[in-house]
XYZ file of C-alpha atoms in Angstrom:
683
model
C 3.882 3.324 25.410
C 5.928 0.119 25.228
C 8.550 0.372 22.367
C 10.367 -2.624 20.815
C 13.304 -2.533 18.635
C 12.993 -4.963 15.760
C 16.074 -6.262 13.857
C 15.557 -7.892 10.570
C 18.405 -9.633 8.610
C 18.001 -10.391 4.859
C 19.980 -13.302 3.361
C 23.080 -12.728 1.333
C 22.308 -14.874 -1.532
C 21.450 -13.624 -4.972
C 18.183 -11.840 -5.282
C 17.604 -12.188 -1.543
C 16.434 -8.711 -1.014
C 13.082 -7.156 -1.746
C 11.092 -4.038 -2.666
C 7.782 -5.250 -1.373
C 6.062 -3.718 1.614
C 6.713 -5.772 4.857
C 4.621 -5.430 7.756
C 5.093 -6.853 11.357
C 2.715 -7.516 14.077
C 3.684 -8.906 17.643
C 1.590 -11.673 19.461
C 1.905 -11.779 23.084
C 0.468 -13.474 26.085
C -1.485 -10.243 26.986
C -2.490 -9.193 23.648
C -1.483 -8.599 19.751
C -0.071 -5.375 18.289
C -1.268 -3.541 15.349
C 0.254 -4.218 11.958
C 3.365 -2.031 11.440
C 4.937 -1.190 8.204
C 8.644 -1.667 8.423
C 9.971 1.246 6.461
C 12.577 4.051 6.820
C 12.191 7.357 4.900
C 14.840 7.879 2.096
C 16.325 4.329 2.735
C 16.234 1.172 0.608
C 14.994 -1.296 3.206
C 15.641 -5.107 3.015
C 18.625 -5.139 0.542
C 20.506 -8.325 0.058
C 22.851 -9.015 3.173
C 21.314 -6.029 4.991
C 20.501 -5.899 8.691
C 17.951 -3.305 9.402
C 16.469 -1.930 12.744
C 13.051 -0.500 13.403
C 11.394 0.945 16.410
C 7.993 -0.460 16.963
C 5.639 1.197 19.483
C 2.570 -0.522 20.637
C -0.485 0.760 22.533
C -0.437 -1.489 25.464
C 1.729 -4.096 27.307
C 1.772 -7.331 25.167
C 3.154 -9.614 27.865
C 5.580 -12.418 26.877
C 6.067 -12.401 23.074
C 4.971 -15.734 21.533
C 4.839 -15.034 17.869
C 5.955 -12.505 15.292
C 3.755 -12.135 12.258
C 5.449 -11.017 9.033
C 3.267 -9.925 6.175
C 4.703 -9.258 2.597
C 2.553 -7.269 0.079
C 3.512 -6.544 -3.498
C 4.959 -3.164 -4.267
C 5.179 -3.353 -8.120
C 6.008 -6.865 -9.075
C 6.053 -9.830 -6.765
C 9.534 -9.744 -5.271
C 10.785 -12.864 -3.403
C 12.545 -12.199 0.105
C 14.917 -14.357 1.967
C 14.497 -13.663 5.742
C 17.243 -14.923 7.634
C 16.023 -13.898 11.304
C 14.310 -11.345 13.338
C 15.651 -10.190 16.760
C 13.407 -8.374 19.117
C 14.570 -6.129 22.011
C 11.725 -5.807 24.506
C 10.827 -2.696 26.553
C 12.621 -4.618 29.526
C 15.983 -4.869 27.525
C 15.590 -8.710 26.928
C 16.586 -9.939 23.358
C 14.504 -12.625 21.638
C 15.465 -14.404 18.542
C 13.148 -15.626 15.837
C 15.068 -17.606 13.182
C 13.421 -18.064 9.861
C 15.959 -18.928 7.042
C 13.195 -19.153 4.482
C 12.231 -17.539 1.142
C 8.935 -15.487 1.556
C 7.194 -15.365 -1.820
C 4.042 -13.721 -3.108
C 1.553 -11.934 -0.855
C 1.733 -14.061 2.249
C 1.860 -13.909 5.943
C 4.580 -15.950 7.744
C 4.292 -16.487 11.375
C 7.664 -17.087 13.326
C 8.214 -18.632 16.804
C 11.061 -17.691 18.902
C 14.327 -19.967 18.395
C 14.022 -22.149 21.560
C 13.554 -25.744 20.383
C 10.407 -27.451 21.802
C 8.879 -30.840 21.655
C 5.166 -31.198 21.151
C 4.600 -31.976 24.779
C 6.357 -28.530 25.684
C 3.679 -26.630 24.009
C 0.586 -26.039 26.412
C -0.634 -22.747 24.896
C -3.354 -23.135 22.271
C -1.897 -20.625 19.832
C 1.332 -22.465 19.948
C -0.081 -25.902 19.429
C -2.287 -24.308 16.609
C 0.833 -22.852 14.980
C 2.617 -26.099 15.083
C -0.242 -27.947 13.546
C -0.764 -25.551 10.773
C 2.744 -25.469 9.765
C 2.731 -29.270 9.259
C -0.377 -29.257 7.377
C 0.891 -26.646 5.139
C 4.254 -28.542 4.516
C 2.435 -31.797 3.899
C 0.549 -30.247 1.057
C 3.899 -28.784 -0.434
C 6.022 -31.911 0.124
C 4.136 -34.791 -1.401
C 5.483 -38.284 -2.093
C 5.734 -39.533 -5.606
C 6.850 -42.779 -7.169
C 9.428 -42.110 -9.873
C 9.809 -45.621 -11.022
C 8.141 -48.745 -9.512
C 10.114 -50.305 -6.656
C 12.272 -47.061 -6.048
C 12.342 -45.161 -2.778
C 9.669 -42.395 -3.133
C 10.710 -39.112 -4.091
C 9.331 -35.463 -4.070
C 6.309 -34.831 -6.257
C 7.829 -32.337 -8.676
C 8.503 -32.891 -12.446
C 11.151 -30.151 -12.369
C 13.238 -27.861 -10.138
C 10.911 -24.924 -10.590
C 7.872 -26.957 -9.235
C 9.782 -27.368 -5.845
C 8.834 -25.345 -2.783
C 11.075 -22.115 -2.992
C 12.673 -22.926 0.187
C 14.538 -26.016 -1.199
C 15.412 -24.940 -4.542
C 18.825 -23.955 -5.395
C 19.679 -20.239 -5.250
C 20.624 -20.359 -8.819
C 19.309 -23.023 -11.064
C 22.114 -22.367 -13.625
C 24.563 -23.571 -11.117
C 23.249 -27.081 -11.219
C 22.174 -27.416 -14.847
C 23.779 -30.845 -15.868
C 23.772 -30.100 -19.540
C 25.442 -26.792 -18.978
C 27.920 -28.003 -16.477
C 28.985 -31.090 -18.541
C 29.398 -28.961 -21.610
C 31.323 -26.287 -19.652
C 33.574 -29.077 -18.198
C 34.371 -30.412 -21.627
C 35.241 -26.827 -22.705
C 37.425 -26.210 -19.700
C 39.134 -29.566 -20.305
C 39.724 -28.547 -23.881
C 37.916 -31.812 -25.060
C 34.821 -30.425 -26.715
C 36.417 -31.145 -30.151
C 35.936 -34.869 -29.502
C 32.456 -34.767 -27.884
C 30.504 -35.543 -31.109
C 33.023 -38.289 -32.352
C 30.909 -41.092 -31.501
C 31.738 -44.627 -32.971
C 35.394 -43.163 -33.414
C 37.832 -45.397 -31.521
C 41.097 -44.192 -29.929
C 44.281 -45.509 -31.436
C 45.858 -46.824 -28.521
C 46.156 -46.248 -24.520
C 48.416 -43.410 -25.169
C 45.773 -41.721 -27.235
C 43.659 -41.381 -24.290
C 46.032 -38.862 -23.031
C 44.686 -36.328 -25.443
C 41.717 -35.851 -23.229
C 43.507 -36.192 -20.059
C 46.710 -34.054 -19.932
C 44.956 -30.631 -19.908
C 43.932 -31.068 -16.183
C 45.547 -33.419 -13.782
C 46.207 -33.935 -10.188
C 48.473 -36.267 -7.984
C 46.024 -39.185 -7.763
C 44.613 -39.076 -11.424
C 48.131 -38.911 -12.801
C 49.179 -41.746 -10.657
C 46.187 -43.736 -11.986
C 47.061 -43.156 -15.571
C 50.633 -44.342 -14.969
C 49.907 -47.493 -12.809
C 46.393 -48.501 -13.754
C 47.628 -51.772 -15.411
C 49.369 -52.943 -12.125
C 47.576 -55.682 -9.955
C 48.526 -53.401 -6.861
C 46.751 -50.455 -8.160
C 43.739 -52.521 -9.144
C 43.380 -54.065 -5.711
C 43.982 -50.743 -3.906
C 40.984 -49.134 -5.514
C 38.548 -51.749 -3.870
C 39.902 -50.332 -0.438
C 40.132 -46.694 -0.966
C 38.928 -45.746 -4.557
C 35.523 -44.561 -5.649
C 33.660 -47.518 -4.517
C 35.242 -48.986 -1.323
C 32.066 -50.789 -0.280
C 31.918 -53.904 -2.132
C 34.975 -55.910 -1.199
C 34.344 -58.572 1.531
C 36.275 -61.387 3.189
C 35.693 -64.704 1.363
C 34.742 -67.361 3.971
C 33.840 -69.926 1.413
C 34.678 -70.084 -2.304
C 31.463 -69.986 -4.304
C 30.566 -72.703 -6.549
C 30.045 -70.508 -9.526
C 33.662 -69.595 -9.384
C 35.506 -73.056 -9.603
C 39.056 -71.777 -8.804
C 41.591 -74.366 -7.487
C 44.925 -74.110 -5.872
C 46.566 -75.126 -8.972
C 45.226 -72.343 -10.989
C 46.470 -69.553 -8.567
C 49.449 -71.145 -6.645
C 51.634 -68.736 -8.493
C 50.006 -65.873 -6.798
C 49.869 -67.416 -3.289
C 52.834 -66.407 -1.158
C 52.309 -68.506 2.144
C 52.901 -71.935 0.852
C 49.147 -72.802 1.649
C 46.329 -74.156 -0.473
C 43.695 -71.850 -1.644
C 41.249 -73.321 0.850
C 43.853 -72.827 3.703
C 44.397 -69.179 2.577
C 40.455 -68.789 2.748
C 40.257 -70.287 6.319
C 43.184 -67.809 7.344
C 41.169 -64.836 6.078
C 43.578 -63.991 3.250
C 41.072 -64.273 0.326
C 38.596 -61.575 -0.553
C 35.910 -61.306 -3.109
C 34.003 -58.773 -5.128
C 30.860 -60.228 -6.945
C 29.091 -58.102 -9.415
C 26.047 -60.451 -9.433
C 23.765 -57.308 -9.354
C 24.550 -56.746 -12.992
C 23.625 -60.251 -14.114
C 21.008 -59.881 -16.783
C 20.646 -56.020 -16.715
C 19.693 -54.712 -20.132
C 22.661 -52.861 -21.951
C 22.114 -49.433 -23.446
C 20.313 -49.646 -26.948
C 19.676 -45.933 -27.334
C 22.317 -45.626 -30.035
C 21.657 -48.160 -32.831
C 25.119 -47.398 -34.365
C 26.831 -48.657 -31.274
C 26.401 -52.015 -29.474
C 27.163 -51.708 -25.838
C 27.678 -54.568 -23.474
C 27.533 -55.418 -19.680
C 29.090 -58.167 -17.614
C 28.762 -59.620 -14.174
C 32.270 -60.555 -13.266
C 33.408 -62.208 -10.084
C 36.844 -61.091 -8.806
C 38.980 -63.185 -6.238
C 41.612 -61.133 -4.424
C 44.524 -62.081 -2.114
C 46.062 -60.366 0.896
C 49.943 -60.969 0.145
C 52.763 -60.928 2.532
C 53.000 -57.210 2.367
C 49.328 -57.025 3.448
C 48.382 -55.504 0.054
C 45.424 -56.635 -1.890
C 45.816 -58.071 -5.281
C 43.624 -59.943 -7.782
C 44.322 -63.641 -8.385
C 41.260 -64.712 -10.604
C 38.586 -63.132 -12.648
C 35.719 -64.754 -14.297
C 33.863 -62.318 -16.689
C 30.310 -63.381 -17.435
C 28.506 -61.545 -20.274
C 24.904 -61.778 -21.263
C 23.821 -60.320 -24.404
C 20.684 -61.766 -25.608
C 22.229 -64.624 -27.491
C 23.925 -66.030 -24.332
C 22.059 -65.615 -21.001
C 24.661 -67.257 -19.007
C 23.648 -66.054 -15.623
C 27.037 -66.389 -13.855
C 27.322 -70.180 -14.661
C 30.833 -71.337 -15.154
C 31.523 -72.982 -18.473
C 33.898 -73.202 -21.314
C 32.663 -69.872 -22.641
C 33.218 -68.185 -19.215
C 36.946 -68.838 -18.641
C 38.485 -67.887 -15.416
C 41.324 -65.315 -16.072
C 44.542 -65.400 -14.134
C 47.717 -63.231 -13.486
C 49.555 -66.037 -15.376
C 47.710 -65.719 -18.539
C 48.749 -63.749 -21.482
C 49.254 -59.937 -20.678
C 46.299 -58.672 -22.617
C 43.958 -61.599 -21.591
C 44.464 -60.481 -17.912
C 44.347 -56.834 -18.653
C 41.126 -56.987 -20.468
C 39.583 -59.200 -17.572
C 40.551 -56.396 -14.998
C 39.140 -53.615 -17.363
C 35.746 -55.485 -17.380
C 35.908 -55.529 -13.470
C 36.644 -51.971 -13.301
C 33.801 -51.061 -15.853
C 31.376 -53.011 -13.778
C 32.608 -51.463 -10.607
C 31.997 -48.037 -12.271
C 28.400 -49.139 -13.068
C 27.495 -50.381 -9.560
C 29.151 -47.303 -8.034
C 27.322 -44.621 -9.967
C 23.799 -46.271 -9.765
C 23.835 -47.917 -6.426
C 26.644 -46.758 -4.141
C 26.186 -43.173 -5.144
C 22.704 -42.535 -6.542
C 20.537 -45.058 -4.418
C 22.436 -45.271 -1.189
C 23.335 -41.526 -0.912
C 21.192 -39.383 -3.026
C 17.824 -41.137 -2.976
C 18.061 -42.321 0.616
C 18.931 -38.796 1.875
C 15.998 -37.269 -0.108
C 13.711 -39.691 1.834
C 15.055 -38.284 5.103
C 14.617 -34.755 3.765
C 10.950 -35.050 2.707
C 9.910 -37.147 5.832
C 11.575 -34.346 7.896
C 9.630 -31.453 6.118
C 6.480 -33.370 6.303
C 6.566 -34.371 9.954
C 8.814 -32.150 12.000
C 7.960 -28.505 12.641
C 10.689 -25.782 12.375
C 10.572 -25.606 16.320
C 11.434 -29.178 16.853
C 15.049 -29.823 17.897
C 15.328 -32.699 15.427
C 14.233 -30.400 12.556
C 16.877 -27.888 13.702
C 19.692 -30.642 13.901
C 18.788 -32.117 10.402
C 17.848 -29.230 8.239
C 21.490 -28.328 7.307
C 22.035 -31.921 6.189
C 19.265 -32.084 3.622
C 20.169 -28.636 2.022
C 19.602 -28.757 -1.689
C 19.309 -32.660 -1.734
C 15.895 -32.705 -2.932
C 16.718 -30.027 -5.469
C 19.783 -31.872 -7.020
C 17.738 -35.242 -7.156
C 14.940 -33.348 -8.888
C 17.393 -31.895 -11.278
C 18.856 -35.379 -11.869
C 15.330 -36.755 -12.782
C 14.744 -33.899 -15.122
C 18.051 -34.202 -17.005
C 20.448 -36.931 -16.021
C 18.628 -40.173 -15.330
C 15.456 -39.622 -17.089
C 14.595 -41.343 -20.463
C 16.913 -39.723 -23.080
C 18.999 -37.965 -20.295
C 22.683 -37.365 -20.244
C 23.131 -40.847 -18.545
C 22.195 -42.439 -21.824
C 25.035 -40.694 -23.704
C 28.005 -42.532 -22.353
C 26.872 -45.293 -19.959
C 26.151 -49.006 -20.875
C 23.561 -48.967 -18.139
C 21.802 -46.048 -19.598
C 18.505 -46.443 -21.393
C 16.915 -48.238 -18.636
C 19.510 -50.571 -17.135
C 20.088 -48.200 -14.267
C 16.624 -48.200 -13.293
C 16.545 -52.197 -13.253
C 19.789 -52.101 -11.200
C 18.084 -49.665 -8.451
C 15.047 -51.955 -8.389
C 17.098 -54.970 -7.885
C 19.380 -53.344 -5.178
C 16.474 -52.262 -3.114
C 16.513 -55.613 -1.449
C 19.969 -55.069 -0.099
C 19.202 -51.452 1.118
C 18.994 -52.199 4.954
C 19.158 -50.086 8.127
C 22.197 -52.052 9.097
C 24.144 -51.403 5.881
C 23.814 -47.769 6.466
C 25.219 -48.070 9.928
C 28.906 -47.652 8.951
C 30.477 -49.851 11.684
C 27.985 -52.709 11.128
C 28.543 -52.405 7.402
C 32.203 -52.795 7.679
C 31.858 -55.756 10.028
C 29.149 -57.459 7.815
C 31.878 -57.655 5.095
C 34.552 -59.017 7.362
C 36.718 -55.865 6.960
C 36.939 -54.541 10.515
C 40.405 -55.515 11.554
C 42.882 -52.861 11.159
C 45.688 -55.271 11.974
C 44.612 -57.653 9.393
C 43.796 -55.249 6.617
C 46.021 -52.130 7.551
C 45.504 -49.993 4.435
C 41.782 -49.595 4.404
C 41.618 -45.828 5.004
C 37.970 -45.553 4.029
C 37.238 -47.741 7.015
C 39.628 -45.951 9.406
C 38.542 -42.386 8.613
C 34.994 -43.201 8.381
C 34.909 -44.857 11.862
C 36.369 -41.627 13.311
C 33.767 -39.497 11.606
C 30.987 -41.712 12.436
C 31.965 -41.530 16.098
C 32.263 -37.850 16.037
C 28.755 -37.534 14.548
C 27.435 -40.193 17.034
C 28.904 -38.282 20.008
C 27.349 -35.042 18.761
C 23.899 -36.424 18.202
C 23.895 -38.244 21.607
C 24.642 -34.798 23.189
C 21.822 -33.041 21.254
C 19.461 -35.885 22.003
C 20.185 -35.670 25.762
C 19.591 -32.118 25.965
C 15.892 -32.317 24.801
C 14.956 -35.789 25.794
C 15.415 -36.446 29.528
C 14.669 -40.278 29.120
C 13.655 -42.960 26.755
C 10.003 -42.386 27.603
C 10.099 -38.938 26.177
C 11.607 -40.259 22.791
C 8.761 -42.979 22.673
C 6.067 -40.307 23.595
C 7.131 -37.623 20.921
C 4.384 -38.037 18.203
C 6.155 -35.825 15.592
C 9.475 -37.647 15.941
C 7.594 -41.126 15.539
C 5.696 -39.951 12.609
C 9.039 -38.841 10.861
C 10.711 -42.225 11.599
C 7.476 -44.003 10.277
C 7.466 -41.937 7.102
C 10.976 -42.994 6.248
C 9.970 -46.584 6.757
C 6.761 -46.634 4.883
C 7.534 -44.232 1.958
C 11.216 -44.635 1.642
C 11.761 -48.367 2.256
C 8.187 -49.018 0.923
C 7.296 -50.762 4.062
C 9.687 -53.654 3.841
C 10.224 -55.369 7.004
C 13.383 -56.906 5.527
C 14.887 -53.511 5.255
C 15.253 -53.420 9.150
C 14.468 -49.814 9.207
C 12.567 -48.978 12.446
C 8.927 -48.125 12.274
C 9.551 -46.075 15.543
C 12.374 -45.279 17.990
C 11.971 -46.268 21.592
C 15.262 -44.723 23.337
C 17.841 -42.047 23.437
C 20.433 -44.389 22.180
C 18.490 -45.727 19.248
C 17.509 -42.039 18.330
C 21.108 -41.100 18.571
C 22.123 -43.904 16.126
C 19.262 -43.057 13.787
C 20.314 -39.376 13.455
C 23.856 -40.492 12.924
C 22.763 -42.640 10.037
C 20.916 -39.604 8.486
C 23.809 -37.194 8.969
C 26.623 -39.560 8.084
C 24.853 -40.679 4.831
C 24.364 -37.158 3.667
C 27.762 -36.080 4.517
C 30.640 -38.662 4.907
C 29.286 -41.405 2.952
C 28.434 -39.250 -0.032
C 31.693 -37.554 0.135
C 33.687 -40.608 0.211
C 31.979 -42.113 -3.026
C 31.475 -38.756 -4.981
C 34.329 -36.373 -4.611
C 37.089 -38.975 -5.964
C 35.350 -39.550 -9.303
C 37.653 -37.248 -11.405
C 40.748 -38.858 -9.452
C 39.738 -42.477 -10.133
C 37.539 -42.497 -13.271
C 39.085 -39.764 -15.444
C 41.686 -42.069 -16.986
C 39.091 -43.964 -19.102
C 40.655 -47.407 -19.232
C 40.593 -47.510 -15.455
C 36.735 -47.001 -15.389
C 35.080 -47.245 -18.797
C 31.538 -46.237 -18.669
C 30.620 -48.659 -21.541
C 32.167 -51.513 -23.504
C 31.649 -51.953 -27.183
C 32.434 -55.783 -27.291
C 31.524 -58.502 -24.968
C 34.191 -60.255 -22.727
C 36.375 -62.896 -24.563
C 35.116 -66.365 -24.423
C 38.503 -67.943 -24.833
C 42.067 -67.213 -23.756
C 44.918 -66.228 -25.875
C 43.100 -64.185 -28.491
C 43.058 -60.732 -26.908
C 45.181 -58.040 -28.640
C 45.889 -54.404 -27.832
C 43.839 -53.479 -30.914
C 40.867 -55.416 -29.475
C 40.832 -53.708 -26.184
C 41.087 -50.336 -27.596
C 38.032 -51.221 -29.897
C 36.246 -52.498 -26.848
C 36.934 -49.314 -24.758
C 34.501 -46.233 -25.216
C 34.856 -44.127 -28.406
C 35.981 -40.694 -28.371
C 32.685 -39.169 -28.111
C 31.639 -41.177 -24.950
C 35.012 -40.675 -23.514
C 34.507 -37.124 -23.428
C 31.016 -37.004 -22.087
C 32.253 -39.330 -19.316
C 35.157 -37.089 -18.630
C 32.947 -34.031 -18.424
C 30.586 -35.902 -15.975
C 33.094 -37.034 -13.578
C 34.974 -33.621 -13.553
C 31.526 -31.929 -12.941
C 30.451 -34.186 -10.254
C 33.758 -34.007 -8.332
C 33.503 -30.258 -7.779
C 32.281 -28.642 -4.627
C 29.399 -26.216 -4.664
C 30.063 -22.446 -4.677
C 29.894 -21.327 -1.001
C 29.952 -25.179 0.194
C 29.163 -25.737 3.846
C 31.228 -28.476 5.226
C 30.683 -30.819 8.151
C 30.279 -29.079 11.528
C 29.461 -25.697 9.879
C 26.015 -24.389 10.894
C 25.831 -20.613 9.766
C 22.043 -20.662 10.171
C 21.489 -20.318 13.800
C 18.262 -22.512 14.110
C 19.402 -23.396 17.590
C 19.740 -20.685 20.148
C 20.329 -22.410 23.245
C 23.817 -22.243 24.908
C 24.043 -26.042 25.757
C 23.597 -26.957 21.943
C 25.946 -24.224 20.705
C 28.572 -25.833 23.235
C 27.872 -29.379 21.675
C 28.369 -27.918 18.286
C 31.658 -26.380 19.336
C 32.835 -29.627 20.667
C 31.779 -31.362 17.539
C 33.926 -29.065 15.439
C 36.901 -29.622 17.658
C 36.435 -33.239 17.347
C 36.346 -32.898 13.539
C 39.352 -30.663 13.621
C 41.339 -33.362 15.347
C 40.363 -35.800 12.785
C 41.517 -33.515 10.040
C 44.910 -33.289 11.690
C 45.138 -37.084 12.119
C 44.349 -37.657 8.557
C 46.647 -34.910 7.265
C 49.550 -36.301 9.295
C 48.923 -39.766 7.865
C 48.720 -38.585 4.226
C 52.112 -36.868 4.559
C 53.761 -40.240 4.222
C 51.481 -41.476 1.368
C 52.013 -41.337 -2.478
C 48.426 -41.892 -2.699
C 46.849 -39.737 -0.045
C 43.160 -40.654 1.071
C 41.420 -37.293 1.937
C 37.871 -37.970 0.962
C 36.688 -38.341 4.615
C 38.775 -35.403 5.973
C 35.940 -33.425 7.661
C 37.201 -30.292 6.007
C 36.244 -31.822 2.645
C 33.016 -33.366 3.793
C 29.926 -31.179 2.728
C 27.143 -31.068 5.143
C 24.702 -32.422 2.527
C 24.325 -34.213 -0.753
C 24.052 -31.164 -3.131
C 25.945 -32.377 -6.225
């Protein structure tokens, strides 16, 4: 009688093993086997990390094996099991791989296909078509869209982490408990003695060192020592946490009535301000998005304030970016100024009194922090990646090559976002404790920023060009741009290779119904069907598909890394990134004192919560998987594995280029070094 050798691999994560009964049956082109209990006498089967082999004898020849059925039945208590893969050795000596990489929960039957990637058109056998259809029907019941707040991209329909499908939950929920992690961070930083001291101001700038010196690194120390300098201020718009706002100024806005006379002491080329604009030496950062956003009112004992500054910057003769004018516009209820210039909105200049100019820059840094946290980070990486993930699970079966390509890049994304909605950005969540945009302001910001969330703005090269920042000769110290373009191109090359393996031509792309449903789901539910978003409703060519996949992978990996993992570096020195301000911007010059600045900055309690947050958010996950790492072998075909190897080689070359450049830098830029870019948004 024919005999098969079945090898079963159990996951190595916590609680991956099971004591439940595991049955296996084989479905072939010529028949189906009986159900076989996989069990060895006097042996503990399916332990965590185990690879177990079993001989399965069948009554008759089964033909070509098409499916493997795994059935799990309760032994004593329901015991979840993480199955990595099954390998089948046939009576003829052939090996067939059946990837799973899923949790099997409860008393269920799971049906696996072999690991060859297949488009819908490749399945001509009824049983395979049926398996494909049933898998998507089941997933669409599990992965449902939900509107968390009006105007937001839709998210997963789950109130809390434990409501999620088991396959996308964290291995250990404790590891991503924000309350626990923030508290642990404050304890590790030895600042928990200050965490309840709300309304208690620091004495002076040096006093902030009480919560800083216990943990430090090269960049954060340099920020602490140089944060008041204009060069450090300007540098952060290029290579700090939020390097996506600065743009070349092609015309001075009417709402910022700056004249040559006002800034001539900052201009180094003996040109007028208008001439400097024409030569491309003037840049602008406009925080108009914050105009009119409600400040946090959750603590009646502390008034908190927001502003919508406009900052004009100048490229000096050393090609460094420095600020030359700042207009701070505050809008507590009694003002409602709406970025309109006037006597109560003075334009602050480097030639002003030291503390006037310093406080103006602090207001810009605080505004930059709010836009970074809520828009650059939350909306444009976390929420967008969740949309891609949900659409993928709903519309692409596990056998589809695009599912196999993308699944590593949505790992834990839906889980971390669900946890954030549960603890962090919800009403009365941790975000309300220290941030001036807490209490609902962050929701207003996302709703307002949706109009600027376009497909083109997620295409890295296009986004750089749209801001007039593409010239390396003109702007030589923009490392975010330089490294990002290298990583983008490496991803683009890789996705193009994978697309070409499975799609012989553009027509095959256009006629792939599952792929088109995936793209349409993103447009309809993620972008809420907005034509102005520029997101495609369908993809019609291999080139367009490759670009689309590059957007998905780059957003989840490189873009998130660039704006997330530098938070402790740039935001741990509180005066450089205040999460809240306790007094409005000054409405006149010559009145600011050091005492006034310290009383405006966050109190001791909010400073500690902020520091705990940026520390926790800057840490990699335990067992982090970095770009190019695909330990789950969803693909089994040699051409794809060779493409993956070339991808890794390209990434290694980028690592070397960045490391060599950083050797010469006092402020190294490493956030886009591929060995520091996690595969997915998971923190």
